[in-house]
């Protein structure tokens, strides 16, 4: 008997195909929603601040930080706590 949805859970490797479609897309055309003010726009319309270690993208409406991307010797780091959601259109 199935007790709840967790009974259908797989490990994260099963999501590889779906995530590949998200991370291989041109993210500048994706739509992102600001968690602070709720505005929605293309990632390419955000304000870009080039930092020595990477990228900071701010909301073009309220200037909240939506995305930080940093490259270090240990890998690429992506932080999007200021974004409510990201929508990548199907190709
Ligand atoms: Zn905003």
mmCIF file of N, CA, C and O and ligand atoms in Angstrom:
data_model
loop_
_atom_site.group_PDB
_atom_site.id
_atom_site.type_symbol
_atom_site.label_atom_id
_atom_site.label_comp_id
_atom_site.label_asym_id
_atom_site.label_seq_id
_atom_site.Cartn_x
_atom_site.Cartn_y
_atom_site.Cartn_z
ATOM 1 N N UNK A 1 0.835 -1.183 0.000
ATOM 2 C CA UNK A 1 0.000 0.000 0.000
ATOM 3 C C UNK A 1 0.884 1.253 0.000
ATOM 4 O O UNK A 1 1.885 1.318 0.695
ATOM 5 N N UNK A 2 0.503 2.253 -0.809
ATOM 6 C CA UNK A 2 1.260 3.498 -0.909
ATOM 7 C C UNK A 2 0.797 4.463 0.173
ATOM 8 O O UNK A 2 -0.378 4.817 0.247
ATOM 9 N N UNK A 3 1.723 4.881 1.031
ATOM 10 C CA UNK A 3 1.383 5.768 2.141
ATOM 11 C C UNK A 3 1.367 7.230 1.742
ATOM 12 O O UNK A 3 0.543 7.995 2.175
ATOM 13 N N UNK A 4 2.328 7.652 0.910
ATOM 14 C CA UNK A 4 2.394 9.052 0.489
ATOM 15 C C UNK A 4 3.270 9.163 -0.759
ATOM 16 O O UNK A 4 3.809 8.180 -1.239
ATOM 17 N N UNK A 5 3.424 10.397 -1.277
ATOM 18 C CA UNK A 5 4.203 10.620 -2.496
ATOM 19 C C UNK A 5 5.668 10.265 -2.324
ATOM 20 O O UNK A 5 6.352 9.994 -3.294
ATOM 21 N N UNK A 6 6.176 10.277 -1.114
ATOM 22 C CA UNK A 6 7.577 9.959 -0.891
ATOM 23 C C UNK A 6 7.896 8.517 -1.270
ATOM 24 O O UNK A 6 9.043 8.173 -1.525
ATOM 25 N N UNK A 7 6.885 7.673 -1.337
ATOM 26 C CA UNK A 7 7.114 6.303 -1.749
ATOM 27 C C UNK A 7 7.572 6.213 -3.200
ATOM 28 O O UNK A 7 8.097 5.211 -3.622
ATOM 29 N N UNK A 8 7.340 7.286 -4.012
ATOM 30 C CA UNK A 8 7.744 7.315 -5.403
ATOM 31 C C UNK A 8 9.095 7.979 -5.597
ATOM 32 O O UNK A 8 9.545 8.121 -6.714
ATOM 33 N N UNK A 9 9.731 8.431 -4.558
ATOM 34 C CA UNK A 9 10.975 9.185 -4.671
ATOM 35 C C UNK A 9 12.102 8.318 -5.224
ATOM 36 O O UNK A 9 12.264 7.160 -4.845
ATOM 37 N N UNK A 10 12.865 8.914 -6.153
ATOM 38 C CA UNK A 10 14.059 8.288 -6.712
ATOM 39 C C UNK A 10 15.247 9.131 -6.270
ATOM 40 O O UNK A 10 15.081 10.246 -5.769
ATOM 41 N N UNK A 11 16.446 8.664 -6.521
ATOM 42 C CA UNK A 11 17.569 9.540 -6.213
ATOM 43 C C UNK A 11 17.722 10.585 -7.318
ATOM 44 O O UNK A 11 17.135 10.469 -8.393
ATOM 45 N N UNK A 12 18.504 11.633 -7.041
ATOM 46 C CA UNK A 12 18.634 12.773 -7.941
ATOM 47 C C UNK A 12 19.180 12.425 -9.312
ATOM 48 O O UNK A 12 18.962 13.173 -10.273
ATOM 49 N N UNK A 13 19.855 11.320 -9.459
ATOM 50 C CA UNK A 13 20.376 10.919 -10.765
ATOM 51 C C UNK A 13 19.255 10.716 -11.780
ATOM 52 O O UNK A 13 19.458 10.919 -12.982
ATOM 53 N N UNK A 14 18.085 10.375 -11.318
ATOM 54 C CA UNK A 14 16.963 10.152 -12.213
ATOM 55 C C UNK A 14 16.487 11.455 -12.864
ATOM 56 O O UNK A 14 15.789 11.429 -13.865
ATOM 57 N N UNK A 15 16.875 12.600 -12.319
ATOM 58 C CA UNK A 15 16.486 13.899 -12.868
ATOM 59 C C UNK A 15 17.498 14.439 -13.865
ATOM 60 O O UNK A 15 17.340 15.554 -14.366
ATOM 61 N N UNK A 16 18.515 13.677 -14.201
ATOM 62 C CA UNK A 16 19.596 14.171 -15.065
ATOM 63 C C UNK A 16 19.078 14.703 -16.398
ATOM 64 O O UNK A 16 19.484 15.775 -16.845
ATOM 65 N N UNK A 17 18.202 13.993 -17.054
ATOM 66 C CA UNK A 17 17.705 14.424 -18.362
ATOM 67 C C UNK A 17 16.928 15.723 -18.273
ATOM 68 O O UNK A 17 17.138 16.641 -19.076
ATOM 69 N N UNK A 18 16.042 15.837 -17.296
ATOM 70 C CA UNK A 18 15.243 17.056 -17.145
ATOM 71 C C UNK A 18 16.126 18.242 -16.789
ATOM 72 O O UNK A 18 15.952 19.346 -17.314
ATOM 73 N N UNK A 19 17.094 18.055 -15.930
ATOM 74 C CA UNK A 19 17.973 19.156 -15.528
ATOM 75 C C UNK A 19 18.933 19.547 -16.649
ATOM 76 O O UNK A 19 19.303 20.715 -16.766
ATOM 77 N N UNK A 20 19.316 18.605 -17.486
ATOM 78 C CA UNK A 20 20.188 18.917 -18.609
ATOM 79 C C UNK A 20 19.503 19.924 -19.537
ATOM 80 O O UNK A 20 20.132 20.827 -20.069
ATOM 81 N N UNK A 21 18.200 19.794 -19.726
ATOM 82 C CA UNK A 21 17.471 20.730 -20.583
ATOM 83 C C UNK A 21 17.479 22.132 -19.989
ATOM 84 O O UNK A 21 17.534 23.119 -20.700
ATOM 85 N N UNK A 22 17.427 22.239 -18.667
ATOM 86 C CA UNK A 22 17.438 23.552 -18.013
ATOM 87 C C UNK A 22 18.826 24.171 -18.091
ATOM 88 O O UNK A 22 18.984 25.325 -18.506
ATOM 89 N N UNK A 23 19.843 23.421 -17.741
ATOM 90 C CA UNK A 23 21.177 24.001 -17.624
ATOM 91 C C UNK A 23 21.907 24.128 -18.953
ATOM 92 O O UNK A 23 22.892 24.836 -19.037
ATOM 93 N N UNK A 24 21.427 23.482 -20.014
ATOM 94 C CA UNK A 24 22.063 23.617 -21.325
ATOM 95 C C UNK A 24 21.438 24.744 -22.134
ATOM 96 O O UNK A 24 21.955 25.115 -23.182
ATOM 97 N N UNK A 25 20.334 25.310 -21.656
ATOM 98 C CA UNK A 25 19.629 26.364 -22.397
ATOM 99 C C UNK A 25 20.369 27.697 -22.276
ATOM 100 O O UNK A 25 21.167 27.908 -21.365
ATOM 101 N N UNK A 26 20.089 28.591 -23.226
ATOM 102 C CA UNK A 26 20.587 29.968 -23.127
ATOM 103 C C UNK A 26 19.778 30.658 -22.042
ATOM 104 O O UNK A 26 18.633 31.043 -22.262
ATOM 105 N N UNK A 27 20.361 30.795 -20.890
ATOM 106 C CA UNK A 27 19.610 31.294 -19.733
ATOM 107 C C UNK A 27 19.246 32.772 -19.872
ATOM 108 O O UNK A 27 18.336 33.243 -19.195
ATOM 109 N N UNK A 28 19.879 33.508 -20.753
ATOM 110 C CA UNK A 28 19.541 34.930 -20.895
ATOM 111 C C UNK A 28 18.134 35.127 -21.462
ATOM 112 O O UNK A 28 17.535 36.174 -21.283
ATOM 113 N N UNK A 29 17.598 34.109 -22.130
ATOM 114 C CA UNK A 29 16.235 34.220 -22.664
ATOM 115 C C UNK A 29 15.195 33.675 -21.691
ATOM 116 O O UNK A 29 14.003 33.834 -21.914
ATOM 117 N N UNK A 30 15.641 33.028 -20.629
ATOM 118 C CA UNK A 30 14.709 32.509 -19.627
ATOM 119 C C UNK A 30 14.090 33.663 -18.852
ATOM 120 O O UNK A 30 14.681 34.738 -18.723
ATOM 121 N N UNK A 31 12.882 33.443 -18.343
ATOM 122 C CA UNK A 31 12.208 34.456 -17.540
ATOM 123 C C UNK A 31 12.419 34.151 -16.066
ATOM 124 O O UNK A 31 12.242 33.022 -15.625
ATOM 125 N N UNK A 32 12.753 35.193 -15.326
ATOM 126 C CA UNK A 32 13.054 35.047 -13.910
ATOM 127 C C UNK A 32 12.134 35.982 -13.129
ATOM 128 O O UNK A 32 11.839 37.094 -13.581
ATOM 129 N N UNK A 33 11.675 35.504 -11.978
ATOM 130 C CA UNK A 33 10.797 36.332 -11.142
ATOM 131 C C UNK A 33 11.546 36.730 -9.884
ATOM 132 O O UNK A 33 12.108 35.882 -9.174
ATOM 133 N N UNK A 34 11.526 37.995 -9.603
ATOM 134 C CA UNK A 34 12.171 38.541 -8.415
ATOM 135 C C UNK A 34 11.350 38.174 -7.178
ATOM 136 O O UNK A 34 10.133 38.391 -7.150
ATOM 137 N N UNK A 35 11.990 37.634 -6.162
ATOM 138 C CA UNK A 35 11.283 37.261 -4.944
ATOM 139 C C UNK A 35 10.920 38.488 -4.118
ATOM 140 O O UNK A 35 9.952 38.467 -3.371
ATOM 141 N N UNK A 36 11.666 39.561 -4.264
ATOM 142 C CA UNK A 36 11.421 40.756 -3.450
ATOM 143 C C UNK A 36 10.233 41.567 -3.948
ATOM 144 O O UNK A 36 9.397 41.989 -3.162
ATOM 145 N N UNK A 37 10.139 41.799 -5.271
ATOM 146 C CA UNK A 37 9.085 42.669 -5.788
ATOM 147 C C UNK A 37 8.101 41.947 -6.702
ATOM 148 O O UNK A 37 7.073 42.518 -7.073
ATOM 149 N N UNK A 38 8.405 40.720 -7.096
ATOM 150 C CA UNK A 38 7.490 39.933 -7.920
ATOM 151 C C UNK A 38 7.572 40.208 -9.407
ATOM 152 O O UNK A 38 6.869 39.566 -10.183
ATOM 153 N N UNK A 39 8.391 41.145 -9.828
ATOM 154 C CA UNK A 39 8.469 41.448 -11.260
ATOM 155 C C UNK A 39 9.098 40.283 -12.011
ATOM 156 O O UNK A 39 9.904 39.533 -11.472
ATOM 157 N N UNK A 40 8.700 40.148 -13.266
ATOM 158 C CA UNK A 40 9.175 39.067 -14.127
ATOM 159 C C UNK A 40 9.804 39.686 -15.363
ATOM 160 O O UNK A 40 9.261 40.622 -15.942
ATOM 161 N N UNK A 41 10.932 39.156 -15.755
ATOM 162 C CA UNK A 41 11.597 39.629 -16.965
ATOM 163 C C UNK A 41 12.637 38.629 -17.413
ATOM 164 O O UNK A 41 12.966 37.683 -16.695
ATOM 165 N N UNK A 42 13.130 38.838 -18.610
ATOM 166 C CA UNK A 42 14.181 37.961 -19.124
ATOM 167 C C UNK A 42 15.454 38.160 -18.314
ATOM 168 O O UNK A 42 15.757 39.275 -17.869
ATOM 169 N N UNK A 43 16.188 37.100 -18.130
ATOM 170 C CA UNK A 43 17.470 37.206 -17.423
ATOM 171 C C UNK A 43 18.361 38.233 -18.118
ATOM 172 O O UNK A 43 19.065 39.006 -17.466
ATOM 173 N N UNK A 44 18.263 38.296 -19.435
ATOM 174 C CA UNK A 44 19.065 39.258 -20.186
ATOM 175 C C UNK A 44 18.698 40.708 -19.913
ATOM 176 O O UNK A 44 19.464 41.617 -20.251
ATOM 177 N N UNK A 45 17.546 40.951 -19.293
ATOM 178 C CA UNK A 45 17.144 42.331 -18.994
ATOM 179 C C UNK A 45 17.577 42.772 -17.605
ATOM 180 O O UNK A 45 17.371 43.930 -17.229
ATOM 181 N N UNK A 46 18.152 41.863 -16.818
ATOM 182 C CA UNK A 46 18.601 42.220 -15.469
ATOM 183 C C UNK A 46 19.839 43.095 -15.542
ATOM 184 O O UNK A 46 20.519 43.152 -16.557
ATOM 185 N N UNK A 47 20.140 43.758 -14.438
ATOM 186 C CA UNK A 47 21.362 44.568 -14.356
ATOM 187 C C UNK A 47 22.534 43.656 -13.998
ATOM 188 O O UNK A 47 22.474 42.936 -12.996
ATOM 189 N N UNK A 48 23.548 43.748 -14.795
ATOM 190 C CA UNK A 48 24.711 42.874 -14.649
ATOM 191 C C UNK A 48 25.856 43.639 -14.011
ATOM 192 O O UNK A 48 26.274 44.676 -14.502
ATOM 193 N N UNK A 49 26.365 43.098 -12.902
ATOM 194 C CA UNK A 49 27.526 43.677 -12.226
ATOM 195 C C UNK A 49 28.637 42.649 -12.289
ATOM 196 O O UNK A 49 28.536 41.588 -11.678
ATOM 197 N N UNK A 50 29.642 42.959 -13.067
ATOM 198 C CA UNK A 50 30.774 42.041 -13.209
ATOM 199 C C UNK A 50 31.656 42.172 -11.984
ATOM 200 O O UNK A 50 32.173 43.247 -11.692
ATOM 201 N N UNK A 51 31.794 41.086 -11.253
ATOM 202 C CA UNK A 51 32.640 41.059 -10.070
ATOM 203 C C UNK A 51 33.919 40.311 -10.414
ATOM 204 O O UNK A 51 33.946 39.543 -11.371
ATOM 205 N N UNK A 52 34.970 40.515 -9.633
ATOM 206 C CA UNK A 52 36.234 39.836 -9.937
ATOM 207 C C UNK A 52 36.099 38.315 -10.033
ATOM 208 O O UNK A 52 36.737 37.695 -10.861
ATOM 209 N N UNK A 53 35.262 37.728 -9.208
ATOM 210 C CA UNK A 53 35.144 36.261 -9.223
ATOM 211 C C UNK A 53 33.979 35.761 -10.057
ATOM 212 O O UNK A 53 33.846 34.562 -10.272
ATOM 213 N N UNK A 54 33.084 36.656 -10.505
ATOM 214 C CA UNK A 54 31.942 36.141 -11.236
ATOM 215 C C UNK A 54 30.917 37.188 -11.582
ATOM 216 O O UNK A 54 31.242 38.332 -11.872
ATOM 217 N N UNK A 55 29.657 36.796 -11.478
ATOM 218 C CA UNK A 55 28.538 37.580 -11.989
ATOM 219 C C UNK A 55 27.555 37.866 -10.859
ATOM 220 O O UNK A 55 27.257 36.991 -10.060
ATOM 221 N N UNK A 56 27.042 39.076 -10.824
ATOM 222 C CA UNK A 56 25.925 39.430 -9.957
ATOM 223 C C UNK A 56 24.859 40.047 -10.848
ATOM 224 O O UNK A 56 25.136 40.998 -11.582
ATOM 225 N N UNK A 57 23.642 39.483 -10.813
ATOM 226 C CA UNK A 57 22.528 40.030 -11.582
ATOM 227 C C UNK A 57 21.482 40.560 -10.611
ATOM 228 O O UNK A 57 21.045 39.849 -9.704
ATOM 229 N N UNK A 58 21.097 41.823 -10.840
ATOM 230 C CA UNK A 58 20.111 42.478 -9.978
ATOM 231 C C UNK A 58 18.827 42.754 -10.735
ATOM 232 O O UNK A 58 18.853 43.006 -11.946
ATOM 233 N N UNK A 59 17.724 42.757 -10.017
ATOM 234 C CA UNK A 59 16.405 43.063 -10.575
ATOM 235 C C UNK A 59 16.438 44.470 -11.192
ATOM 236 O O UNK A 59 16.923 45.414 -10.561
ATOM 237 N N UNK A 60 15.900 44.598 -12.396
ATOM 238 C CA UNK A 60 15.875 45.903 -13.047
ATOM 239 C C UNK A 60 14.778 46.791 -12.480
ATOM 240 O O UNK A 60 14.740 47.986 -12.747
ATOM 241 N N UNK A 61 13.902 46.231 -11.636
ATOM 242 C CA UNK A 61 12.834 47.014 -11.030
ATOM 243 C C UNK A 61 13.195 47.505 -9.626
ATOM 244 O O UNK A 61 13.003 48.677 -9.308
ATOM 245 N N UNK A 62 13.744 46.617 -8.765
ATOM 246 C CA UNK A 62 13.986 46.993 -7.370
ATOM 247 C C UNK A 62 15.449 46.849 -6.945
ATOM 248 O O UNK A 62 15.788 47.154 -5.810
ATOM 249 N N UNK A 63 16.289 46.344 -7.830
ATOM 250 C CA UNK A 63 17.730 46.208 -7.594
ATOM 251 C C UNK A 63 18.101 45.090 -6.622
ATOM 252 O O UNK A 63 19.259 44.977 -6.221
ATOM 253 N N UNK A 64 17.144 44.244 -6.252
ATOM 254 C CA UNK A 64 17.490 43.085 -5.411
ATOM 255 C C UNK A 64 18.404 42.137 -6.197
ATOM 256 O O UNK A 64 18.293 42.038 -7.418
ATOM 257 N N UNK A 65 19.283 41.468 -5.496
ATOM 258 C CA UNK A 65 20.154 40.494 -6.149
ATOM 259 C C UNK A 65 19.364 39.211 -6.422
ATOM 260 O O UNK A 65 18.804 38.613 -5.507
ATOM 261 N N UNK A 66 19.280 38.832 -7.691
ATOM 262 C CA UNK A 66 18.551 37.624 -8.073
ATOM 263 C C UNK A 66 19.476 36.436 -8.272
ATOM 264 O O UNK A 66 19.076 35.295 -8.064
ATOM 265 N N UNK A 67 20.673 36.691 -8.723
ATOM 266 C CA UNK A 67 21.553 35.582 -9.105
ATOM 267 C C UNK A 67 23.004 35.973 -8.893
ATOM 268 O O UNK A 67 23.401 37.093 -9.229
ATOM 269 N N UNK A 68 23.742 35.035 -8.320
ATOM 270 C CA UNK A 68 25.194 35.174 -8.228
ATOM 271 C C UNK A 68 25.800 33.914 -8.828
ATOM 272 O O UNK A 68 25.356 32.802 -8.513
ATOM 273 N N UNK A 69 26.779 34.091 -9.686
ATOM 274 C CA UNK A 69 27.488 32.957 -10.277
ATOM 275 C C UNK A 69 28.977 33.220 -10.121
ATOM 276 O O UNK A 69 29.471 34.290 -10.461
ATOM 277 N N UNK A 70 29.656 32.249 -9.548
ATOM 278 C CA UNK A 70 31.078 32.391 -9.264
ATOM 279 C C UNK A 70 31.805 31.150 -9.757
ATOM 280 O O UNK A 70 31.299 30.027 -9.636
ATOM 281 N N UNK A 71 32.981 31.383 -10.313
ATOM 282 C CA UNK A 71 33.833 30.260 -10.704
ATOM 283 C C UNK A 71 35.057 30.262 -9.805
ATOM 284 O O UNK A 71 35.733 31.280 -9.658
ATOM 285 N N UNK A 72 35.314 29.127 -9.175
ATOM 286 C CA UNK A 72 36.482 28.974 -8.307
ATOM 287 C C UNK A 72 37.267 27.743 -8.783
ATOM 288 O O UNK A 72 36.770 26.982 -9.622
ATOM 289 N N UNK A 73 38.447 27.526 -8.237
ATOM 290 C CA UNK A 73 39.176 26.300 -8.598
ATOM 291 C C UNK A 73 38.395 25.023 -8.244
ATOM 292 O O UNK A 73 38.661 23.966 -8.780
ATOM 293 N N UNK A 74 37.415 25.147 -7.368
ATOM 294 C CA UNK A 74 36.631 23.987 -6.949
ATOM 295 C C UNK A 74 35.389 23.767 -7.798
ATOM 296 O O UNK A 74 34.676 22.785 -7.608
ATOM 297 N N UNK A 75 35.090 24.729 -8.722
ATOM 298 C CA UNK A 75 33.934 24.548 -9.592
ATOM 299 C C UNK A 75 33.123 25.817 -9.763
ATOM 300 O O UNK A 75 33.526 26.908 -9.347
ATOM 301 N N UNK A 76 31.963 25.653 -10.394
ATOM 302 C CA UNK A 76 31.036 26.756 -10.629
ATOM 303 C C UNK A 76 29.992 26.737 -9.519
ATOM 304 O O UNK A 76 29.455 25.682 -9.187
ATOM 305 N N UNK A 77 29.711 27.919 -8.995
ATOM 306 C CA UNK A 77 28.731 28.048 -7.921
ATOM 307 C C UNK A 77 27.611 28.962 -8.404
ATOM 308 O O UNK A 77 27.865 29.996 -9.003
ATOM 309 N N UNK A 78 26.393 28.565 -8.135
ATOM 310 C CA UNK A 78 25.237 29.352 -8.534
ATOM 311 C C UNK A 78 24.340 29.525 -7.317
ATOM 312 O O UNK A 78 23.953 28.545 -6.682
ATOM 313 N N UNK A 79 24.001 30.766 -7.020
ATOM 314 C CA UNK A 79 23.110 31.064 -5.890
ATOM 315 C C UNK A 79 21.987 31.926 -6.430
ATOM 316 O O UNK A 79 22.234 32.918 -7.111
ATOM 317 N N UNK A 80 20.746 31.510 -6.186
ATOM 318 C CA UNK A 80 19.586 32.217 -6.733
ATOM 319 C C UNK A 80 18.530 32.462 -5.658
ATOM 320 O O UNK A 80 17.342 32.431 -5.943
ATOM 321 N N UNK A 81 18.944 32.734 -4.442
ATOM 322 C CA UNK A 81 17.955 32.869 -3.373
ATOM 323 C C UNK A 81 17.045 34.081 -3.557
ATOM 324 O O UNK A 81 15.971 34.128 -2.994
ATOM 325 N N UNK A 82 17.448 35.042 -4.371
ATOM 326 C CA UNK A 82 16.607 36.214 -4.608
ATOM 327 C C UNK A 82 15.580 36.021 -5.703
ATOM 328 O O UNK A 82 14.769 36.908 -5.954
ATOM 329 N N UNK A 83 15.610 34.868 -6.343
ATOM 330 C CA UNK A 83 14.663 34.587 -7.428
ATOM 331 C C UNK A 83 13.578 33.639 -6.937
ATOM 332 O O UNK A 83 13.860 32.657 -6.254
ATOM 333 N N UNK A 84 12.347 33.965 -7.269
ATOM 334 C CA UNK A 84 11.241 33.089 -6.890
ATOM 335 C C UNK A 84 11.182 31.881 -7.817
ATOM 336 O O UNK A 84 10.937 30.768 -7.388
ATOM 337 N N UNK A 85 11.386 32.135 -9.123
ATOM 338 C CA UNK A 85 11.383 31.024 -10.082
ATOM 339 C C UNK A 85 12.067 31.443 -11.361
ATOM 340 O O UNK A 85 12.216 32.635 -11.637
ATOM 341 N N UNK A 86 12.472 30.459 -12.133
ATOM 342 C CA UNK A 86 13.099 30.649 -13.433
ATOM 343 C C UNK A 86 12.356 29.780 -14.426
ATOM 344 O O UNK A 86 12.157 28.588 -14.182
ATOM 345 N N UNK A 87 11.902 30.390 -15.538
ATOM 346 C CA UNK A 87 11.182 29.606 -16.554
ATOM 347 C C UNK A 87 12.000 29.603 -17.827
ATOM 348 O O UNK A 87 12.261 30.644 -18.416
ATOM 349 N N UNK A 88 12.398 28.405 -18.238
ATOM 350 C CA UNK A 88 13.128 28.219 -19.483
ATOM 351 C C UNK A 88 12.133 27.717 -20.514
ATOM 352 O O UNK A 88 11.508 26.666 -20.304
ATOM 353 N N UNK A 89 11.961 28.456 -21.596
ATOM 354 C CA UNK A 89 10.999 28.059 -22.639
ATOM 355 C C UNK A 89 11.503 26.810 -23.346
ATOM 356 O O UNK A 89 12.704 26.599 -23.483
ATOM 357 N N UNK A 90 10.576 25.982 -23.802
ATOM 358 C CA UNK A 90 10.991 24.775 -24.530
ATOM 359 C C UNK A 90 11.684 25.153 -25.837
ATOM 360 O O UNK A 90 11.361 26.186 -26.434
ATOM 361 N N UNK A 91 12.640 24.326 -26.250
ATOM 362 C CA UNK A 91 13.362 24.616 -27.504
ATOM 363 C C UNK A 91 12.765 23.831 -28.647
ATOM 364 O O UNK A 91 12.080 22.866 -28.483
HETATM 365 ZN ZN1 LIG B 1 12.660 43.111 -7.849
#
